[in-house]
């Protein structure tokens, strides 16, 4: 599904997902590197994050060690309401 703006994504239930990825260097197996990834994603399945991690496994040489992630919906149901009128003073 394509969205015209980030606001439309947030209204559709997308939230900001941050993944802290630990991976090993190909030539130095004892060293861990980190990579931060952020994108709008749908909890609890996280299709965008899984798509990125699958790309990593198939195309990059550094094997994954672990992934920590956090997710926050930026617009919740109680923060959005429709305004049916507007009153202007002065």
Short mmCIF file of C-alpha atoms in Angstrom, two decimals:
data_model
loop_
_atom_site.label_atom_id
_atom_site.label_comp_id
_atom_site.label_asym_id
_atom_site.label_seq_id
_atom_site.Cartn_x
_atom_site.Cartn_y
_atom_site.Cartn_z
CA UNK A 1 0.00 0.00 0.00
CA UNK A 2 1.40 3.39 -1.01
CA UNK A 3 0.88 6.48 1.14
CA UNK A 4 1.20 10.08 0.02
CA UNK A 5 2.58 11.33 3.34
CA UNK A 6 3.93 10.19 6.68
CA UNK A 7 0.77 11.52 8.35
CA UNK A 8 -1.36 9.13 6.28
CA UNK A 9 0.89 6.26 7.37
CA UNK A 10 0.52 7.23 11.04
CA UNK A 11 -3.26 7.47 10.71
CA UNK A 12 -3.26 3.98 9.16
CA UNK A 13 -1.56 2.54 12.27
CA UNK A 14 2.11 2.76 11.35
CA UNK A 15 4.54 3.72 14.07
CA UNK A 16 8.23 4.53 14.26
CA UNK A 17 10.37 1.40 14.64
CA UNK A 18 14.02 1.59 15.64
CA UNK A 19 16.24 -1.49 15.36
CA UNK A 20 19.68 -1.70 16.98
CA UNK A 21 21.46 -4.36 14.95
CA UNK A 22 24.60 -6.12 16.18
CA UNK A 23 26.64 -7.90 13.52
CA UNK A 24 30.04 -9.54 13.21
CA UNK A 25 32.74 -8.31 10.87
CA UNK A 26 33.47 -10.89 8.16
CA UNK A 27 37.25 -10.88 8.70
CA UNK A 28 37.23 -10.41 12.50
CA UNK A 29 34.70 -12.81 13.99
CA UNK A 30 35.38 -11.69 17.57
CA UNK A 31 34.39 -8.04 16.91
CA UNK A 32 30.81 -6.78 16.99
CA UNK A 33 29.66 -3.70 15.10
CA UNK A 34 26.35 -1.89 15.49
CA UNK A 35 23.93 -0.39 13.00
CA UNK A 36 20.79 1.66 13.73
CA UNK A 37 17.82 1.34 11.40
CA UNK A 38 14.61 3.41 11.58
CA UNK A 39 11.47 3.29 9.49
CA UNK A 40 7.69 3.40 9.81
CA UNK A 41 6.37 -0.10 10.41
CA UNK A 42 3.29 -2.02 11.56
CA UNK A 43 3.41 -3.80 14.92
CA UNK A 44 3.38 -6.67 15.84
CA UNK A 45 4.48 -8.27 12.54
CA UNK A 46 7.03 -5.59 11.48
CA UNK A 47 7.06 -6.36 7.72
CA UNK A 48 9.48 -3.51 6.86
CA UNK A 49 12.03 -4.57 9.47
CA UNK A 50 11.85 -8.21 8.38
CA UNK A 51 12.26 -7.13 4.75
CA UNK A 52 15.40 -5.18 5.68
CA UNK A 53 16.84 -8.03 7.77
CA UNK A 54 16.19 -10.51 4.93
CA UNK A 55 18.01 -8.14 2.55
CA UNK A 56 20.90 -7.99 5.04
CA UNK A 57 21.16 -11.78 5.30
CA UNK A 58 21.10 -12.27 1.52
CA UNK A 59 23.34 -9.41 0.35
CA UNK A 60 25.75 -8.37 3.10
CA UNK A 61 28.78 -10.27 4.37
CA UNK A 62 28.51 -9.39 8.07
CA UNK A 63 26.46 -12.10 9.82
CA UNK A 64 23.81 -10.88 12.26
CA UNK A 65 24.47 -11.42 15.94
CA UNK A 66 21.32 -9.94 17.50
CA UNK A 67 18.64 -7.30 16.97
CA UNK A 68 16.98 -5.12 19.62
CA UNK A 69 14.02 -3.05 18.55
CA UNK A 70 11.56 -0.51 19.90
CA UNK A 71 8.25 0.60 18.42
CA UNK A 72 6.10 3.63 19.19
CA UNK A 73 2.82 4.60 17.57
CA UNK A 74 3.02 8.33 17.09
CA UNK A 75 -0.72 8.93 16.76
CA UNK A 76 -2.99 6.88 18.99
CA UNK A 77 -6.79 6.59 18.91
CA UNK A 78 -7.22 8.94 21.87
CA UNK A 79 -5.06 11.65 20.27
CA UNK A 80 -7.11 12.03 17.10
CA UNK A 81 -10.62 13.38 16.75
CA UNK A 82 -12.57 14.99 13.98
CA UNK A 83 -13.44 18.66 14.32
CA UNK A 84 -16.87 19.46 12.95
CA UNK A 85 -16.73 23.23 13.30
CA UNK A 86 -14.52 26.21 13.92
CA UNK A 87 -15.18 29.46 15.79
CA UNK A 88 -13.09 32.51 14.90
CA UNK A 89 -12.85 35.50 17.24
CA UNK A 90 -11.78 38.92 16.02
#
